[in-house]
CSV table of C-alpha atoms in Angstrom, one decimal:
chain,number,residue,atom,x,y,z
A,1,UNK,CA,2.6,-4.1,23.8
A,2,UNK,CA,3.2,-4.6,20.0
A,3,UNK,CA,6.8,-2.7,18.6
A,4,UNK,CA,5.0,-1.3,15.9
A,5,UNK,CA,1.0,-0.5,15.8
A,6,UNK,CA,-0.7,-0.1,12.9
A,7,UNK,CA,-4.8,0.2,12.4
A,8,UNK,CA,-5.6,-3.1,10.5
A,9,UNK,CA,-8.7,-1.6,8.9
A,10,UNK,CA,-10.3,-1.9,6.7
A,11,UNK,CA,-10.6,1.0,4.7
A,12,UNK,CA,-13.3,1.8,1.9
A,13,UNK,CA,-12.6,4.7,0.2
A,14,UNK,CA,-14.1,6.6,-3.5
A,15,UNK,CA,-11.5,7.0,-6.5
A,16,UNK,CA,-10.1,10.1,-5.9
A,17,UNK,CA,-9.8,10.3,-2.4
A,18,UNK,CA,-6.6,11.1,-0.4
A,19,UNK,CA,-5.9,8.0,1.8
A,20,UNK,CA,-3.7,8.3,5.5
A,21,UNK,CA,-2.3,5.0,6.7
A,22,UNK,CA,-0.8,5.4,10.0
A,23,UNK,CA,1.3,3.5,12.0
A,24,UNK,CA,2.9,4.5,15.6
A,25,UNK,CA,6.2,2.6,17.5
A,26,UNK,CA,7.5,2.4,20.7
A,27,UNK,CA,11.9,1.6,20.1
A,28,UNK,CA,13.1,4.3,20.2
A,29,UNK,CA,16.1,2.4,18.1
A,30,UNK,CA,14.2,2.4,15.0
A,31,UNK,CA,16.5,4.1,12.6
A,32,UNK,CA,14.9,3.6,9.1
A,33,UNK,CA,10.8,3.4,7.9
A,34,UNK,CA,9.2,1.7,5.2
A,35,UNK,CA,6.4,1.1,3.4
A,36,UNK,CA,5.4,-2.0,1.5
A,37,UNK,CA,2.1,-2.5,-0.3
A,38,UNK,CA,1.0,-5.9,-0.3
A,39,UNK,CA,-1.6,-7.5,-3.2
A,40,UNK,CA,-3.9,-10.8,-2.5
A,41,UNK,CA,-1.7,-13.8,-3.3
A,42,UNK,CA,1.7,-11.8,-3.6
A,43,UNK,CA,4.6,-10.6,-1.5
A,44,UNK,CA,5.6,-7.5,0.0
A,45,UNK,CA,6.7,-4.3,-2.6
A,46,UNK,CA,8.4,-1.8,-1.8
A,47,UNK,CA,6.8,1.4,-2.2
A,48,UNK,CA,8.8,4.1,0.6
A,49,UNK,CA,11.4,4.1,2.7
A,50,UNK,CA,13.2,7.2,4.6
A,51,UNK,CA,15.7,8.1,7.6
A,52,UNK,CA,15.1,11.6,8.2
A,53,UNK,CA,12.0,13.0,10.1
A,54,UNK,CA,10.1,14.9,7.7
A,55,UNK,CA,8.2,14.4,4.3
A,56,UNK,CA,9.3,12.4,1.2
A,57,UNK,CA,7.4,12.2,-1.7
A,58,UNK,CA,7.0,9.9,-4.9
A,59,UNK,CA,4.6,10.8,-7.3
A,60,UNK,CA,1.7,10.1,-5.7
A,61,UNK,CA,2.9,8.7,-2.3
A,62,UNK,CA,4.0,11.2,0.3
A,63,UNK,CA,5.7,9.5,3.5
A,64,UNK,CA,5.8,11.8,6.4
A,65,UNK,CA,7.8,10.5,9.8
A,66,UNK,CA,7.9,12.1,13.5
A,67,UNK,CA,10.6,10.6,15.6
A,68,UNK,CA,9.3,12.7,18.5
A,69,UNK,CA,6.1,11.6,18.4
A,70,UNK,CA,7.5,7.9,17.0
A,71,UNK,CA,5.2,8.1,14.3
A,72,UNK,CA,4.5,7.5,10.5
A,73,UNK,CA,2.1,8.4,7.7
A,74,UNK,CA,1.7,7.2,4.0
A,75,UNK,CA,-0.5,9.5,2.2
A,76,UNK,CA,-1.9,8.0,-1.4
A,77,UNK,CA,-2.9,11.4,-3.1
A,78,UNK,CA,-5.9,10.5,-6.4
A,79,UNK,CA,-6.1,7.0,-5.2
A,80,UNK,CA,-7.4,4.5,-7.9
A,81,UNK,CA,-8.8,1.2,-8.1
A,82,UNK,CA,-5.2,-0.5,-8.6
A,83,UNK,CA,-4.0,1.0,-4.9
A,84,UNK,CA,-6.2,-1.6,-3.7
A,85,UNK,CA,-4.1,-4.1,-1.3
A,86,UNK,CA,-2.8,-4.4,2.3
A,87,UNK,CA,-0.4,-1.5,3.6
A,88,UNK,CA,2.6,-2.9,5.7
A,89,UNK,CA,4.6,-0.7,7.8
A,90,UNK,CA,7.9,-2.2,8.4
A,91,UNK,CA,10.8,-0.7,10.6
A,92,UNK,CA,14.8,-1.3,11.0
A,93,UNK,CA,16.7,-0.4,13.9
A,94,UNK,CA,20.3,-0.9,10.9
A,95,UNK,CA,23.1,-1.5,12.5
A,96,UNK,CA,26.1,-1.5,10.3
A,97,UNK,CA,25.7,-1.7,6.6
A,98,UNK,CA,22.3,-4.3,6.7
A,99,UNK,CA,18.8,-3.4,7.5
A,100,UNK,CA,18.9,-6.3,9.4
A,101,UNK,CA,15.5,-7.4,10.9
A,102,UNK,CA,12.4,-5.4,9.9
A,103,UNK,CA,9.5,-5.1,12.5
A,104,UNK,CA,5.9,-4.8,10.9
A,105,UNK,CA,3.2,-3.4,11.8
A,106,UNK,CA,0.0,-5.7,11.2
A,107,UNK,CA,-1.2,-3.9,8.0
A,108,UNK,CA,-4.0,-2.4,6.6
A,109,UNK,CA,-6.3,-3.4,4.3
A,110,UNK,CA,-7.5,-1.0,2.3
A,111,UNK,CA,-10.0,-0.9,-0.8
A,112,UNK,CA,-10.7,2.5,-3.5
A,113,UNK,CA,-13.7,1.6,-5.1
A,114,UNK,CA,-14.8,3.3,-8.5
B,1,UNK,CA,16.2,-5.0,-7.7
B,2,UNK,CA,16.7,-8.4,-7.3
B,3,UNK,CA,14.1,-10.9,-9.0
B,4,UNK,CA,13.1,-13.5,-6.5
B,5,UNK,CA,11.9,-17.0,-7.7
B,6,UNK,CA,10.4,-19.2,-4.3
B,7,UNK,CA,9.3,-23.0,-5.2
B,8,UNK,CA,7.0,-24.0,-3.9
B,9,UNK,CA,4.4,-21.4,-4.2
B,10,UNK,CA,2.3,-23.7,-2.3
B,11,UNK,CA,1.7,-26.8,-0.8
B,12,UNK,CA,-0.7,-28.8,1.4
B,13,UNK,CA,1.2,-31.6,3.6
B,14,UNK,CA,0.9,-34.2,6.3
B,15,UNK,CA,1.0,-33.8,10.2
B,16,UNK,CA,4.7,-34.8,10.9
B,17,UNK,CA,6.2,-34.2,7.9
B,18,UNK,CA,8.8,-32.1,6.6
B,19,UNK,CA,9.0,-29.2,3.6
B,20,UNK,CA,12.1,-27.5,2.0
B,21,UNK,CA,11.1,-24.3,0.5
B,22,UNK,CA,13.6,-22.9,-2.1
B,23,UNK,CA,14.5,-19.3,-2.4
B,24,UNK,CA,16.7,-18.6,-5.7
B,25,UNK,CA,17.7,-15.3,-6.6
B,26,UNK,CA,18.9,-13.7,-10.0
B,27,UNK,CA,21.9,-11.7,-9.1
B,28,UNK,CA,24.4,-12.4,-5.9
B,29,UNK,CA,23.1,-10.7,-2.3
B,30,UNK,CA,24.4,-9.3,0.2
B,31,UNK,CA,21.8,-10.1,2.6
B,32,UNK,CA,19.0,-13.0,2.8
B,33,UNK,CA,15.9,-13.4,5.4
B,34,UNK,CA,13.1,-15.7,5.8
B,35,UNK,CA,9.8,-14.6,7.2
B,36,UNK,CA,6.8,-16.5,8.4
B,37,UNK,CA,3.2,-14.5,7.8
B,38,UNK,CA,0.4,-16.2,9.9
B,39,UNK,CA,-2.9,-16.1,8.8
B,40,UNK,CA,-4.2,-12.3,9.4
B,41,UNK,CA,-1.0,-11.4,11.2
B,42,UNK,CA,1.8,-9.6,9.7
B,43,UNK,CA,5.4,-10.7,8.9
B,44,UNK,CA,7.6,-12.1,11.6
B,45,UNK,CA,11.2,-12.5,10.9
B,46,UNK,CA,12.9,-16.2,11.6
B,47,UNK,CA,16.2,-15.9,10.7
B,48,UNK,CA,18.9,-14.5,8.6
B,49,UNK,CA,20.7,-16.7,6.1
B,50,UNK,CA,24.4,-16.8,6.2
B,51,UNK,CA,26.3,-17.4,3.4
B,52,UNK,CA,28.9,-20.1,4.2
B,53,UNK,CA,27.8,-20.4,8.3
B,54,UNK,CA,24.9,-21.5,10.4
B,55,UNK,CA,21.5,-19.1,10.1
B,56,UNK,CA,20.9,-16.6,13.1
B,57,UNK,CA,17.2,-17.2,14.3
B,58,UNK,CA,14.9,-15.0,16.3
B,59,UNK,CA,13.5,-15.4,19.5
B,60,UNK,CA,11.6,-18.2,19.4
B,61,UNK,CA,12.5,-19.6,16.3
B,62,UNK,CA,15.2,-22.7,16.5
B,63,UNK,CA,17.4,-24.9,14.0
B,64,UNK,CA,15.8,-27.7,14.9
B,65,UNK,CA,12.2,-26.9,13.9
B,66,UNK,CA,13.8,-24.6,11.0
B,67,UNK,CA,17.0,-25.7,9.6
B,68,UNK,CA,18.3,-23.5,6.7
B,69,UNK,CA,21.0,-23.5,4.3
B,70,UNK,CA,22.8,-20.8,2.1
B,71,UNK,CA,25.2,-22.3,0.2
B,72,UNK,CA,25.8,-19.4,-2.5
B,73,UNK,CA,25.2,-15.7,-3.1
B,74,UNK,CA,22.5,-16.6,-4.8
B,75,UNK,CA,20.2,-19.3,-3.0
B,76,UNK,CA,18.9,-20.2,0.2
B,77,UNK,CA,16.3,-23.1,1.7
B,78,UNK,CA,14.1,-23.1,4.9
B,79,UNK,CA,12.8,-26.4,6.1
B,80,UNK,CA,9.7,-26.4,8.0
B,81,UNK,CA,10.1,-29.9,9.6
B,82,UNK,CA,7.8,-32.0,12.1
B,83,UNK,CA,5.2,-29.8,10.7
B,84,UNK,CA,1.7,-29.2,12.6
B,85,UNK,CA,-1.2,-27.2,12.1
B,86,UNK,CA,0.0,-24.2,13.9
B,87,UNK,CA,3.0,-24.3,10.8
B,88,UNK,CA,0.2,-23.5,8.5
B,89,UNK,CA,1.6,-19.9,7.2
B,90,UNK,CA,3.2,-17.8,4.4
B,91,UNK,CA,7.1,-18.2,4.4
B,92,UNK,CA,8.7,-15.5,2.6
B,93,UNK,CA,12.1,-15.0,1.5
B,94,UNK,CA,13.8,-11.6,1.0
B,95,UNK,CA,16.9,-10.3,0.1
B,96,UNK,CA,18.9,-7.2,0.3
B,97,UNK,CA,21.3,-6.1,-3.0
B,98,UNK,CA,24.1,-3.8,-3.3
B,99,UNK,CA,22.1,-1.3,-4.1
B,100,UNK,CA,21.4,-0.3,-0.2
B,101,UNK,CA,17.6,-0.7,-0.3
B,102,UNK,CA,15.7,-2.1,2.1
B,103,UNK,CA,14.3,-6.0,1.5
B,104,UNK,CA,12.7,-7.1,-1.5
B,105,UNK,CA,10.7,-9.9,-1.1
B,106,UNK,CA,9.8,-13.2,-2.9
B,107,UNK,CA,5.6,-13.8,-3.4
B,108,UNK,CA,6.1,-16.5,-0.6
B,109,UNK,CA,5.1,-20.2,0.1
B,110,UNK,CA,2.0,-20.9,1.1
B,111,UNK,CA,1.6,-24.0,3.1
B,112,UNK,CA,-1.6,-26.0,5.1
B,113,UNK,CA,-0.9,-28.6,7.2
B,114,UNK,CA,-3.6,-31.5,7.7
């Protein structure tokens, strides 16, 4: 069984829509969640990243995480052409004052479409 | 954040041969990683540079096959050597800055081995 599980996709969805990317994990050592957003031909950006359980929000990017259920969201609210790429999940178990190694989850792939 | 420069952004090479990949940074690190991404897979970490001292590698990663070097703050190399098909991949670098973010990440190498 993978660390870190995350639906690979893809997903097709209208301009305007509200998209859910999802990923669940099975260490329970995992500290600290990201999300990166990855375009064709380009590396990992960093779009989210949080400690607490909860939601955190950034314009148009809420994060949600449930360490009881060892699961995270990424919600894109208005989605637009340009939020067109992969989704990466990535997770840090930080010990000390480094991230250290981050665990991915496979990444989805997802396309808004005028 | 940190601007990432990696050379080359891609090559094509020869069965059995070897590739140094160059990560160069704009502003001194704290922390720097390599990453392999396999064709429709996501991110796998292979070791952590250390500046001054031998890398640490993952499970299943080993000097041999992937020698690195950090000789600064500021820049670090991966060698992919004896290279086979299988070696055909993305090889990412990333760094963390004093800023305490998470990894930022370089638009990778992408090499194809004949």
């Amino acid at each position: 069984q993978k660390e870190v599980e995350q639906d690979p996709g893809p997903l097709s969805v209208p301009e305007g829509a509200i998209v859910s990317l999802n990923c669940t994990y099975s260490n329970s050592a995992f500290q600290y969640f990201m999300w990166y957003r990855q375009y064709s031909r380009k590396g990992p950006e960093l779009l989210m990243y949080t400690y607490s359980s909860g939601n955190k929000e950034d314009g148009r990017f809420t994060a949600q995480v449930d360490k009881s259920s060892k699961y995270i969201s990424l919600f894109i609210r208005d989605s637009q052409p340009s939020d067109s790429a992969t989704y990466l999940c990535a997770m840090s178990a930080r010990g000390g004052t480094s991230y250290g190694k981050l665990t991915f989850g496979q990444g989805t792939i997802l396309t808004v479409h005028p | 954040s940190a601007v990432i420069s990696q050379k080359p952004s891609r090559d094509i090479c020869q069965r059995g041969t070897s590739l140094t990949i160059q990560c160069q940074v704009d502003s001194q690190v704290t922390m720097m990683f390599w990453y392999r991404q396999q064709p429709g897979q996501s991110l796998t970490l292979i070791a952590t540079a250390n500046q001054g001292s031998e890398a640490t590698y993952e499970s299943g990663f080993v000097i041999d096959k992937f020698p690195i070097s950090r000789p600064n703050l500021t820049f670090s190399t991966l060698t992919v050597s004896n290279m086979s098909p299988e070696d055909s991949s993305i090889y990412l670098c990333s760094v963390e800055d004093a800023l305490g973010q998470p990894q930022h990440f370089g638009d990778g190498t992408r090499l194809s081995i004949l």
